[in-house]
Coordinates of C-alpha atoms and ligand atoms in Angstrom, one line a residue:
X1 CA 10.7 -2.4 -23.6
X2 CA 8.3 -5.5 -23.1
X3 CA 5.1 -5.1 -23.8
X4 CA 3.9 -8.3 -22.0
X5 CA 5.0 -9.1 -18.6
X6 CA 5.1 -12.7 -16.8
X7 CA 5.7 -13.8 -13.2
X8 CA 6.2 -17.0 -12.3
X9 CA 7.3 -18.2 -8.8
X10 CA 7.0 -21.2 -6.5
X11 CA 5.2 -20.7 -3.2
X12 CA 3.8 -23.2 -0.7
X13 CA 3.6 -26.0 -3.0
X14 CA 2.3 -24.0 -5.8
X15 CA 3.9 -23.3 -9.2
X16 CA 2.5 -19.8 -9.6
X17 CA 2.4 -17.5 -12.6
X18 CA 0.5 -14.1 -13.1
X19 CA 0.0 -12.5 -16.6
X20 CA 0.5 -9.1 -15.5
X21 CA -1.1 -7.2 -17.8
X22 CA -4.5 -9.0 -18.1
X23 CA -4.3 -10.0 -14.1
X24 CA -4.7 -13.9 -15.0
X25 CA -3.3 -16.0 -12.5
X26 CA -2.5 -19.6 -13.7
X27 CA -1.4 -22.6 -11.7
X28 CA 0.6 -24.9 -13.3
X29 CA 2.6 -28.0 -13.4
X30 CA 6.2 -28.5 -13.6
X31 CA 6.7 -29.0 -17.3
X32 CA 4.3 -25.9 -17.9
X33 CA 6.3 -23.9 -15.8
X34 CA 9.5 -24.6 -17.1
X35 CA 8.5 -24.5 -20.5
X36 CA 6.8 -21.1 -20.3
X37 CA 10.5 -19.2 -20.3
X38 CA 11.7 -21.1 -23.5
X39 CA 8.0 -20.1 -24.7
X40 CA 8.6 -16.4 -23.8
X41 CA 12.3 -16.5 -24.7
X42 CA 12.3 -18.9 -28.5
X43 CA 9.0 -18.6 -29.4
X44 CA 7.6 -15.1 -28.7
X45 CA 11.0 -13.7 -29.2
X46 CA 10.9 -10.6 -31.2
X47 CA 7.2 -10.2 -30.6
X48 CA 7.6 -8.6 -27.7
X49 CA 9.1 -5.7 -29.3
X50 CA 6.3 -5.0 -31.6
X51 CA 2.2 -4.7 -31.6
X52 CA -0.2 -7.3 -32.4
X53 CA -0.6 -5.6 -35.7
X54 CA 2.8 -5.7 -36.8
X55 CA 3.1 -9.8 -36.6
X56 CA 1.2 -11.6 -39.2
X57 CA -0.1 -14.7 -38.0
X58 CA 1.9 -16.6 -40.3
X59 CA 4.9 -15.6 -39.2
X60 CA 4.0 -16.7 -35.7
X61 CA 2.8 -20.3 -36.8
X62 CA 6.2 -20.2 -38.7
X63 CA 8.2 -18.9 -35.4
X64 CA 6.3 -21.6 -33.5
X65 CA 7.5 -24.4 -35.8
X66 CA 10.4 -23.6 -35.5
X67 CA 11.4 -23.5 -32.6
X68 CA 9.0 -26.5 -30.7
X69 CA 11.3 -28.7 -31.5
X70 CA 14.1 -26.8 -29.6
X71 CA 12.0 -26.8 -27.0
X72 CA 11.2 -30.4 -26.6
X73 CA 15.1 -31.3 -27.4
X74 CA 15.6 -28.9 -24.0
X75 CA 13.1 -30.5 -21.5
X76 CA 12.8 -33.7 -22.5
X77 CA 16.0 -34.8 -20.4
X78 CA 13.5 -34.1 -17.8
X79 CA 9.9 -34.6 -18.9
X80 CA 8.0 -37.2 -21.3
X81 CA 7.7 -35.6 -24.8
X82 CA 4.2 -36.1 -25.2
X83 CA 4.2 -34.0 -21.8
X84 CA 5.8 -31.5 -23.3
X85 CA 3.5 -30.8 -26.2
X86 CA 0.6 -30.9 -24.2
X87 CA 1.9 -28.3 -22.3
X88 CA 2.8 -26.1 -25.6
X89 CA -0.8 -26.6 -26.5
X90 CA -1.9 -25.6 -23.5
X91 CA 0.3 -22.4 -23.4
X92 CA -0.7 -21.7 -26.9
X93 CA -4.4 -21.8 -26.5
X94 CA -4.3 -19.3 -22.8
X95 CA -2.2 -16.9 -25.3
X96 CA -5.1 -16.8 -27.7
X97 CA -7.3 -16.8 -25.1
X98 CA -6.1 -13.3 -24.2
X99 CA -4.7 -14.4 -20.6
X100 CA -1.0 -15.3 -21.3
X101 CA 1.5 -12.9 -22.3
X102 CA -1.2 -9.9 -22.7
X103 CA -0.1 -6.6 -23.9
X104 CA 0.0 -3.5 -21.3
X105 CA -3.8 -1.3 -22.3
X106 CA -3.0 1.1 -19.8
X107 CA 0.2 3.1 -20.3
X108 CA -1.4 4.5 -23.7
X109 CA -4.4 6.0 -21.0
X110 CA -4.1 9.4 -19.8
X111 CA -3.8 8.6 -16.1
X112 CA -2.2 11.8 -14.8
X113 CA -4.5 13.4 -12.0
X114 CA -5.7 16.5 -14.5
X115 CA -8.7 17.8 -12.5
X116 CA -8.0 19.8 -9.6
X117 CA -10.0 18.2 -7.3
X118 CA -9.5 17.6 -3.6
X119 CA -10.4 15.1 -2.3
X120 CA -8.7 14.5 1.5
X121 CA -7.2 16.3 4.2
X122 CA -4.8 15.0 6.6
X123 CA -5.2 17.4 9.7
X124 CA -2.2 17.4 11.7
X125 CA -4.5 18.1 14.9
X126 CA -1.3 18.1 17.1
X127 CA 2.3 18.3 16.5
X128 CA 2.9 17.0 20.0
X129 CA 2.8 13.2 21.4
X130 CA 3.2 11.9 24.6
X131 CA 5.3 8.5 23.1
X132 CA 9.0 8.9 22.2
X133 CA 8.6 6.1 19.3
X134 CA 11.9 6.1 18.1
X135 CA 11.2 5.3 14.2
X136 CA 9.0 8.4 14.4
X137 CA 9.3 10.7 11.1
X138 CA 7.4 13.3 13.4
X139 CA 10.6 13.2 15.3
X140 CA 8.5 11.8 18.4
X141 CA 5.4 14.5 17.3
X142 CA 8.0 17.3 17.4
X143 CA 8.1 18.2 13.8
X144 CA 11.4 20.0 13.2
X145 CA 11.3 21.6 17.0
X146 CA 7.6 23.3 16.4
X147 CA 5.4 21.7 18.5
X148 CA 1.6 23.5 18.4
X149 CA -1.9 22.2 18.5
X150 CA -4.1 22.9 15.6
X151 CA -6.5 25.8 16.7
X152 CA -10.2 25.3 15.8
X153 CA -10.5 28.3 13.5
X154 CA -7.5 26.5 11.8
X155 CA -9.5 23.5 11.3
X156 CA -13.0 24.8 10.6
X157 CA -11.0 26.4 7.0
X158 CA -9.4 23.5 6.5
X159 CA -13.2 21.7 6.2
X160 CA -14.1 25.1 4.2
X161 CA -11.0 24.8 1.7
X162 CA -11.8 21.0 1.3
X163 CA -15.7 21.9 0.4
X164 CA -14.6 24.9 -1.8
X165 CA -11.7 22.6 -3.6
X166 CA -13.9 19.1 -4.4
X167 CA -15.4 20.1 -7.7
X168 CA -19.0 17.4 -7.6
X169 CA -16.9 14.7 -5.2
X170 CA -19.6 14.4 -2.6
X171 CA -17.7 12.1 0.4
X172 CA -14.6 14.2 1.4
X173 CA -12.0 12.0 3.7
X174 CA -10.7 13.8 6.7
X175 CA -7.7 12.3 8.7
X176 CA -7.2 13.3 12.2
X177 CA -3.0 12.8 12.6
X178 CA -0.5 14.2 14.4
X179 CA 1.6 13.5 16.4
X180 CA -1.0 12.7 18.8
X181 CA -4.4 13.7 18.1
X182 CA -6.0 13.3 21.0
X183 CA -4.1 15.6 22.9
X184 CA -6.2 18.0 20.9
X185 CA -9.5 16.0 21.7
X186 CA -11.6 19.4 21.8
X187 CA -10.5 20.6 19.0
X188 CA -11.2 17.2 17.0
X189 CA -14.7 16.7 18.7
X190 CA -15.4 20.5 17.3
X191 CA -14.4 20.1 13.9
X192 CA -16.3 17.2 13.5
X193 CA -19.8 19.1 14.3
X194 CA -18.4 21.3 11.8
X195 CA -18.3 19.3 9.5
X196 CA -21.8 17.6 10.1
X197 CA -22.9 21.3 9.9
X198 CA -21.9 21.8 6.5
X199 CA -22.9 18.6 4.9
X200 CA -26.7 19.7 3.8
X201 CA -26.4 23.0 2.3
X202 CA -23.1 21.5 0.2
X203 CA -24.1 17.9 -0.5
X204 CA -20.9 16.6 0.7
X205 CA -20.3 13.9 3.1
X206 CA -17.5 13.9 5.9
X207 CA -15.5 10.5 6.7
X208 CA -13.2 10.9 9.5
X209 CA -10.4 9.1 10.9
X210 CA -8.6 9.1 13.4
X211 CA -4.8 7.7 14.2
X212 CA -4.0 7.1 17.6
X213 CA -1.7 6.1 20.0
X214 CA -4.3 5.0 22.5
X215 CA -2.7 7.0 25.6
X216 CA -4.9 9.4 26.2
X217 CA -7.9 7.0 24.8
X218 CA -11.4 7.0 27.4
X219 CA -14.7 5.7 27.3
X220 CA -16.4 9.1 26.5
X221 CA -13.8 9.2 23.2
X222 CA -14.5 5.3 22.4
X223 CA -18.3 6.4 22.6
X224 CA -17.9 9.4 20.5
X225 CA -15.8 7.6 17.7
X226 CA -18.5 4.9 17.9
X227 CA -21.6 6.5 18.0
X228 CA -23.7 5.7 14.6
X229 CA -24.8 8.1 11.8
X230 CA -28.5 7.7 10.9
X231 CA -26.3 5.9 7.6
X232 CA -25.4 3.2 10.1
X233 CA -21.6 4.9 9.7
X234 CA -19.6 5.6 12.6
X235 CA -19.0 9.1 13.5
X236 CA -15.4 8.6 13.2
X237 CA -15.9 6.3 10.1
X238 CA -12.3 4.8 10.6
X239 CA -10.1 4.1 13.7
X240 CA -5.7 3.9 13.0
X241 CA -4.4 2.0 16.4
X242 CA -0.9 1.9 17.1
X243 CA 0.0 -1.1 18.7
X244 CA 3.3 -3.2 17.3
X245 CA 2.7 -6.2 18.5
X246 CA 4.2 -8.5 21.5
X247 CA 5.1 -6.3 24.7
X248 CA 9.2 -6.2 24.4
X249 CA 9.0 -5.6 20.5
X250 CA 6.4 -2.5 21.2
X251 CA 7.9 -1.3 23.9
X252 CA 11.5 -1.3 22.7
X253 CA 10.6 1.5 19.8
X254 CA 7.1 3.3 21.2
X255 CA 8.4 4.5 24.8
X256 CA 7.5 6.8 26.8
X257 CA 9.5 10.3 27.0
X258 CA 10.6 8.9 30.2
X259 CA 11.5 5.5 28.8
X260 CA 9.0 3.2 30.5
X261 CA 6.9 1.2 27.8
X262 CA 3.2 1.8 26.8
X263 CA 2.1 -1.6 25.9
X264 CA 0.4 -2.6 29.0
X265 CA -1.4 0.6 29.0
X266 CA -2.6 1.0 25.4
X267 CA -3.0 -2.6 24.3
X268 CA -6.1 -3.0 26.2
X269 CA -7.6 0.3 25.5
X270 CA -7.3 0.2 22.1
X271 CA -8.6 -3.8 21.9
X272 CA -11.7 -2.6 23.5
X273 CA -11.9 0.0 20.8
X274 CA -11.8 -2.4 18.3
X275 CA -14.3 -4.6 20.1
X276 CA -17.0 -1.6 20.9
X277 CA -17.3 -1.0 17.3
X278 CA -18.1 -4.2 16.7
X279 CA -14.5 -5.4 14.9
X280 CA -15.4 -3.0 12.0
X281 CA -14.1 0.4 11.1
X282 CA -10.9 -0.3 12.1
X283 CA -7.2 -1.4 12.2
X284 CA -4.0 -2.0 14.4
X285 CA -1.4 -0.8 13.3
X286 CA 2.3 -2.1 13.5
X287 CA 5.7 -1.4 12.6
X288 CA 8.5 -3.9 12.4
X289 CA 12.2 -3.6 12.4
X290 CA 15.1 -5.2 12.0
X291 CA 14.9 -5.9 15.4
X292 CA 11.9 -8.4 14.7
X293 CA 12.3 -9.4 11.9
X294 CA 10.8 -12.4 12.8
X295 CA 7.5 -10.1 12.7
X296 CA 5.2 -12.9 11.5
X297 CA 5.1 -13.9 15.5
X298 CA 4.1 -10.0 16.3
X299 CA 1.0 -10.2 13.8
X300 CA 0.1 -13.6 15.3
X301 CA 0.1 -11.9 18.7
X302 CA -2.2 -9.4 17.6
X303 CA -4.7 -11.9 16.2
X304 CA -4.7 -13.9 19.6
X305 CA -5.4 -10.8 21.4
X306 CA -8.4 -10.5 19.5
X307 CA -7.8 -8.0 17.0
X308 CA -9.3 -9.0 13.5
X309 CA -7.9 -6.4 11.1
X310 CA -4.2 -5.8 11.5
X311 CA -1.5 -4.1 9.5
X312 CA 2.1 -4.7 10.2
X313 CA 4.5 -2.7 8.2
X314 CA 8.3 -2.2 7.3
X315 CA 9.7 0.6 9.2
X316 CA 11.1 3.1 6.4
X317 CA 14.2 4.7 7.8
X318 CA 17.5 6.2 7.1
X319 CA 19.8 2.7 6.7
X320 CA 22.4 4.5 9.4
X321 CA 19.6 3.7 11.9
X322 CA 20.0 0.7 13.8
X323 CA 16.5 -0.5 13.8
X324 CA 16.6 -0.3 9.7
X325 CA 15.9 -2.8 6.9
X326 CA 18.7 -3.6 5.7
X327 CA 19.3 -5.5 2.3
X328 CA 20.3 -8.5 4.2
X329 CA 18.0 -8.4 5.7
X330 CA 15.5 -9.2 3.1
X331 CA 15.7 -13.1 2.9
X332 CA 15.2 -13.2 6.8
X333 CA 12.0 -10.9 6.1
X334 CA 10.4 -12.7 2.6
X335 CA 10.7 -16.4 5.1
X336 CA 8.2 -14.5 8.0
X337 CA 6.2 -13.4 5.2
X338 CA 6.0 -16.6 4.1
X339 CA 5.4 -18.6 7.4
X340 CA 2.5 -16.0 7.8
X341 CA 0.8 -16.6 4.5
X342 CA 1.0 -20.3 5.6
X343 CA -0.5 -20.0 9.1
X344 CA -2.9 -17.3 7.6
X345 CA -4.5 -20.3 5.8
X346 CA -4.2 -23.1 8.5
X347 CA -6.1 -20.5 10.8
X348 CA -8.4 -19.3 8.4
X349 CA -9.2 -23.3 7.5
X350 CA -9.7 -23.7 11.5
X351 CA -12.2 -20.9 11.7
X352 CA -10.0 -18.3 13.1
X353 CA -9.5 -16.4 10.0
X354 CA -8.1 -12.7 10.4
X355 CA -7.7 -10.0 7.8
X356 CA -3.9 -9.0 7.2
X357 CA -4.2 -5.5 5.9
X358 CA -0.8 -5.9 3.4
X359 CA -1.9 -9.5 1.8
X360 CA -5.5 -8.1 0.6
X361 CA -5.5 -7.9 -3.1
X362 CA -8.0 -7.3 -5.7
X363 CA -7.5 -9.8 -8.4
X364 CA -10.4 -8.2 -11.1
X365 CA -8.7 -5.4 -11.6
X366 CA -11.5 -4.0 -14.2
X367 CA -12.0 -0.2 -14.7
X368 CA -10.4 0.7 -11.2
X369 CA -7.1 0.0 -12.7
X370 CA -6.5 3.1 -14.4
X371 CA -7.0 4.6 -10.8
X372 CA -4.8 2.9 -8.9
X373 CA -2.0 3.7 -11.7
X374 CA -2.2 6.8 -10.1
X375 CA -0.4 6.2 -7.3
X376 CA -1.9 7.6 -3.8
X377 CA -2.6 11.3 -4.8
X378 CA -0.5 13.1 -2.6
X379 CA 0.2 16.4 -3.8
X380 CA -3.3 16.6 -6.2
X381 CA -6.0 14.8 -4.5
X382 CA -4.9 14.6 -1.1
X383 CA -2.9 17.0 1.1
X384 CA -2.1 17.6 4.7
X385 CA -2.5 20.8 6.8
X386 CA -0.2 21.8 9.6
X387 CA -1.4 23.4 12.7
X388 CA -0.8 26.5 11.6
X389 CA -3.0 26.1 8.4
X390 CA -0.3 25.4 5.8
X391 CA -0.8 22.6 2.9
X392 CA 1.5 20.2 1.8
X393 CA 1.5 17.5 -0.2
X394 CA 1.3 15.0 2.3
X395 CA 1.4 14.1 6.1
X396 CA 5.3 12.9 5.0
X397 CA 6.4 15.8 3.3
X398 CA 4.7 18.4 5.9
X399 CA 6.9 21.6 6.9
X400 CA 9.9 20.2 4.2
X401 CA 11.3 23.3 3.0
X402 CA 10.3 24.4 -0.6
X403 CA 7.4 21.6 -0.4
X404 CA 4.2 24.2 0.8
X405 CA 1.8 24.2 -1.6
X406 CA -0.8 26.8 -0.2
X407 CA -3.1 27.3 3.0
X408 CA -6.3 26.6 3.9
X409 CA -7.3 30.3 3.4
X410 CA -5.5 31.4 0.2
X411 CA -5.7 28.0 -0.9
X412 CA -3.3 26.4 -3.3
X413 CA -0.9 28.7 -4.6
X414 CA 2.2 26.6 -5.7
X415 CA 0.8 25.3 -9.1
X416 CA 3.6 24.5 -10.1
X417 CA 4.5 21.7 -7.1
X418 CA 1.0 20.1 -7.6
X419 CA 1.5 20.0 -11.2
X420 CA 5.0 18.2 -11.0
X421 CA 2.8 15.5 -8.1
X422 CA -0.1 15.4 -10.1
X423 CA 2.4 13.6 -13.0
X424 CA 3.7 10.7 -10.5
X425 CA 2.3 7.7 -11.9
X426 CA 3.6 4.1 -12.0
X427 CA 4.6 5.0 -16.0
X428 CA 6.3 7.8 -15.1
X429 CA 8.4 5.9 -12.5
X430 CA 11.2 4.0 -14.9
X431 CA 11.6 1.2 -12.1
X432 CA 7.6 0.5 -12.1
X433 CA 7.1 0.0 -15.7
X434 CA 8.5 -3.5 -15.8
X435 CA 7.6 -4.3 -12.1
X436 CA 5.0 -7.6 -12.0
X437 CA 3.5 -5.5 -8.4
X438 CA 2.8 -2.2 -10.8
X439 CA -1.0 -2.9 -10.4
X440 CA -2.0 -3.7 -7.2
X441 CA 1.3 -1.2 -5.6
X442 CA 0.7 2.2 -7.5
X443 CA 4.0 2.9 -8.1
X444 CA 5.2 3.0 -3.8
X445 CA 4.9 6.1 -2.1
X446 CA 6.5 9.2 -3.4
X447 CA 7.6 10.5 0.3
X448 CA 10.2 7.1 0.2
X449 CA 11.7 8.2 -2.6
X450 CA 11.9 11.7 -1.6
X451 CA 13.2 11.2 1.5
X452 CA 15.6 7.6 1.2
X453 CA 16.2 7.1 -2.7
X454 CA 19.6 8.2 -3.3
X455 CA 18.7 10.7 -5.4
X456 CA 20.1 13.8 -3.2
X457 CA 20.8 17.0 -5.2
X458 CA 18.3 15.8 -8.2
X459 CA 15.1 17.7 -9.1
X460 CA 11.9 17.0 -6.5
X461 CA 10.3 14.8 -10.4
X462 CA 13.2 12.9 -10.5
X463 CA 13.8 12.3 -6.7
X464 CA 9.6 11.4 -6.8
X465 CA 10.1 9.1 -9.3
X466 CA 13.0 6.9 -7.7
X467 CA 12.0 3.4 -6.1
X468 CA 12.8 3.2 -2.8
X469 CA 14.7 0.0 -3.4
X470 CA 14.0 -1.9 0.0
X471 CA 10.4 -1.0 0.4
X472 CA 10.0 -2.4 -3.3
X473 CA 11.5 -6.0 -2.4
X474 CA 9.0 -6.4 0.9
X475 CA 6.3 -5.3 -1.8
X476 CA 6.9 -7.2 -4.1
X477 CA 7.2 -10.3 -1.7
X478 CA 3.5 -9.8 -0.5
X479 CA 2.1 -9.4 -3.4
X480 CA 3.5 -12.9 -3.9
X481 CA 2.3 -14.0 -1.0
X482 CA -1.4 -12.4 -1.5
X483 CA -1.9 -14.0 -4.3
X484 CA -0.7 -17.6 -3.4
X485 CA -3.7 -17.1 -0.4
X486 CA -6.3 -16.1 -3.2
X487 CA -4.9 -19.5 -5.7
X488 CA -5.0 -21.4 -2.3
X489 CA -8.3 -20.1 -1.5
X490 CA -9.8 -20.5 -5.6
X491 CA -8.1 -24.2 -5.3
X492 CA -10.4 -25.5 -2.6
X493 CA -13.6 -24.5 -4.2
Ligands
SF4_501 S1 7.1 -2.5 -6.1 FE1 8.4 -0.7 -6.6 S2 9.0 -0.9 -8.7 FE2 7.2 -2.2 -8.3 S3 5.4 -1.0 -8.9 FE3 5.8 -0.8 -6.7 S4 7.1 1.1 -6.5 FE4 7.2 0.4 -8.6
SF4_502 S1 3.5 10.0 -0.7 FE1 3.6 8.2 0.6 S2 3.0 8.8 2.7 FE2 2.4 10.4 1.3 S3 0.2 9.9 0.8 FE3 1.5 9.0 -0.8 S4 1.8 6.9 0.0 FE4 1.2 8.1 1.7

């Protein structure tokens, strides 16, 4: 296996390549970019299959030597020689630098979530919705045929289990979710007094969010949701809202039963949401097909209706559906993502910035790395909890048979499934290890692999541990795209 890892790609104008394991990105010219292959491939050569230790630096001087003159004889039918050795130089002194062809620090670390600490609930406060979206996993907030509304008692032991199961962790994430959770408004509105109730004598803090649909949304739930915490923190500290962007596109997958659209009833409920807290605390949330792919235009349209933090994402679906990705499709999909970096930064140099949820990365990396290796915790440090009280591993995996964990008053009693979740981690995914995305994607989501990998009759670690192939292209390609903004925006300084 390689121990270093290099990306390099073209984008807007840019010749782009990231040293994976140290996080370096370098911009470079043309002969530096072609040379760095023949670098990797003539000069590093074997090194890549041993540790630092087990190369004497004489050897590598002697590697080097040999093979720079291959290296000139190859590009200089296209660039000047002297070119040519500047650029080695250059490439030579970023590798001792410790920013070029790095060595992977982490795999060695012990990342697997050991401590059985809880750390988020997601509540399904209603198996019911009053949409029909068609790309719904809920099965349009039906759930396998068993709609219910989470009682109050259910809830209040969820908060208990989640105080009882957090070891020290003092700010405990609560997810309002459903189906449609303000069809349980009550309920929600209860268990969030609750919660307030408990946070003295326990030293724990309570972040709530809510995921919405906007139907049912009024001014006496925008004021709730809004109202501030002596902290300055909302009551609901973060607002999910479903919108997909321009009226035919939303309305072709989030109908109602009856089949009329929603858009021109949510879109300007759930605007005024955004705006009433101030355009904080927040996102929209969108879902594109492969009937828009052109989905760049959708994201725009939610910008120009004033919403400044917006997520548009892949559907993830069975590929017999029509509305899937397909692999074809993918070209189509990597342009829009492309066009939208691009008009991200015109707009952004115009004043009229907004904050694409799926092209924010974190270039430092630093000690949160190890974390994010992790992947997203389902199954260890998060869990959902179905009406009825049950816990699973995630919202995704809720009422799948064999996949309970426990309930919210005998708490976890299926060690053994946690265990096998709490060992999902980008090193234990094969597909991840060489993947240039590992660190800023955490190894996908597990309930993609579980669910469209095609993996069927293979154990629940195996089937975990499978890329979802299609989800891992459109990741890949924003990650891409997110760092081209960040060079763009470290290149006008
Ligand atoms: S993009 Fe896919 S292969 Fe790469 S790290 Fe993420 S899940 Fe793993
Ligand atoms: S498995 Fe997937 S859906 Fe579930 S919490 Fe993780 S990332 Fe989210």
């Amino acid at each position: 296996m390689r121990r270093f890892l290099l990306h390099q790609y073209k984008s807007n104008g840019l010749n782009i390549v990231l040293d994976v394991n140290s996080g370096a990105v370098h911009l470079v010219d043309d002969v530096t970019y072609d040379l760095l292959p023949l670098y990797e491939t003539t000069v590093l050569g074997e090194r890549s299959e041993k540790t630092k230790e087990e190369l004497s630096e004489k050897l590598r001087e002697e590697n080097t030597a040999e093979t720079k003159e291959a290296i000139i004889e190859q590009l200089s039918r296209t660039y000047p020689k002297a070119d040519i050795e500047e650029a080695l130089e250059e490439v030579k002194q970023l590798e001792q630098a410790g920013v070029l062809f790095t060595r992977d620090e982490y795999e060695d670390l012990h990342i697997a979530h050991t401590e059985p600490v809880v750390k988020a609930l997601c509540l399904h406060i209603a198996h019911d919705c009053n949409l029909a979206c068609r790309y719904c996993f809920a099965e349009e907030g039906e759930y396998h045929g068993r709609r219910a509304l989470m009682s109050l008692e259910t809830g209040k032991a969820a908060l208990d289990f989640l105080i009882a199961n957090s070891g020290n962790r003092r700010n405990l994430e609560v997810d309002f979710f459903g189906g449609e959770p303000l069809m349980n408004w009550f309920v929600v509105k209860e268990i969030v007094a609750y919660g307030r109730a408990l946070e003295a004598g326990h030293d724990k803090h309570f972040r709530f969010t809510l995921t919405t649909n906007g139907v049912l949304l009024d001014e006496e739930m925008i004021a709730f949701a809004n109202q501030l915490l002596p902290s300055g923190e909302p009551q609901i500290a973060n607002v999910v809202l479903s919108l997909d962007g321009r009226e035919e596109v939303h309305d072709r997958m989030r109908p109602f039963r009856g089949g009329q659209g929603s858009y021109e009833l949510v879109a300007p409920k759930l605007l005024r949401f955004a705006k009433e807290r101030g355009q904080k605390n927040y996102y929209v949330r969108g879902t594109f097909t492969r009937h828009n792919l052109d989905f760049a235009e959708d994201v725009l349209h939610l910008a120009d209706l004033g919403f400044t933090q917006i997520s548009v994402e892949p559907v993830v679906a069975d590929t017999n559906e029509d509305y899937a990705i397909q692999t074809e499709d993918l070209p189509r999909a990597f342009a829009e993502y492309d066009a939208l970096a691009a008009e991200m930064i015109r707009r952004r140099k115009e004043g009229k910035g907004f904050c694409f949820f799926h092209f924010m990365i974190d270039l430092e990396g630093g000690p949160c790395v190890a974390k994010r290796l992790r992947g997203c915790g389902a199954g260890t440090e998060y869990l959902a909890v179905t009406p009825w009280g049950d816990l699973y591993p995630c919202h995704q995996f809720a009422g799948e048979d064999g996949l309970k964990i426990g309930t919210v008053t005998e708490g976890i009693t299926n060690t053994k499934l946690r265990e096998i979740f709490s060992k999902v981690n980008v090193y234990s995914k094969p597909a991840c290890k060489n993947c240039f995305a590992k660190f800023y994607c955490s190894g996908g989501c597990g309930a993609n692999s579980y669910h469209f990998s095609e993996t069927a009759g293979d154990t629940l670690a195996h089937k975990l541990n499978q890329p979802y192939e299609i989800g891992c292209e459109l990741q890949r390609k924003r990650v891409e795209c997110a760092i081209m903004i960040k060079a763009m925006e470290s290149s006008e300084l």
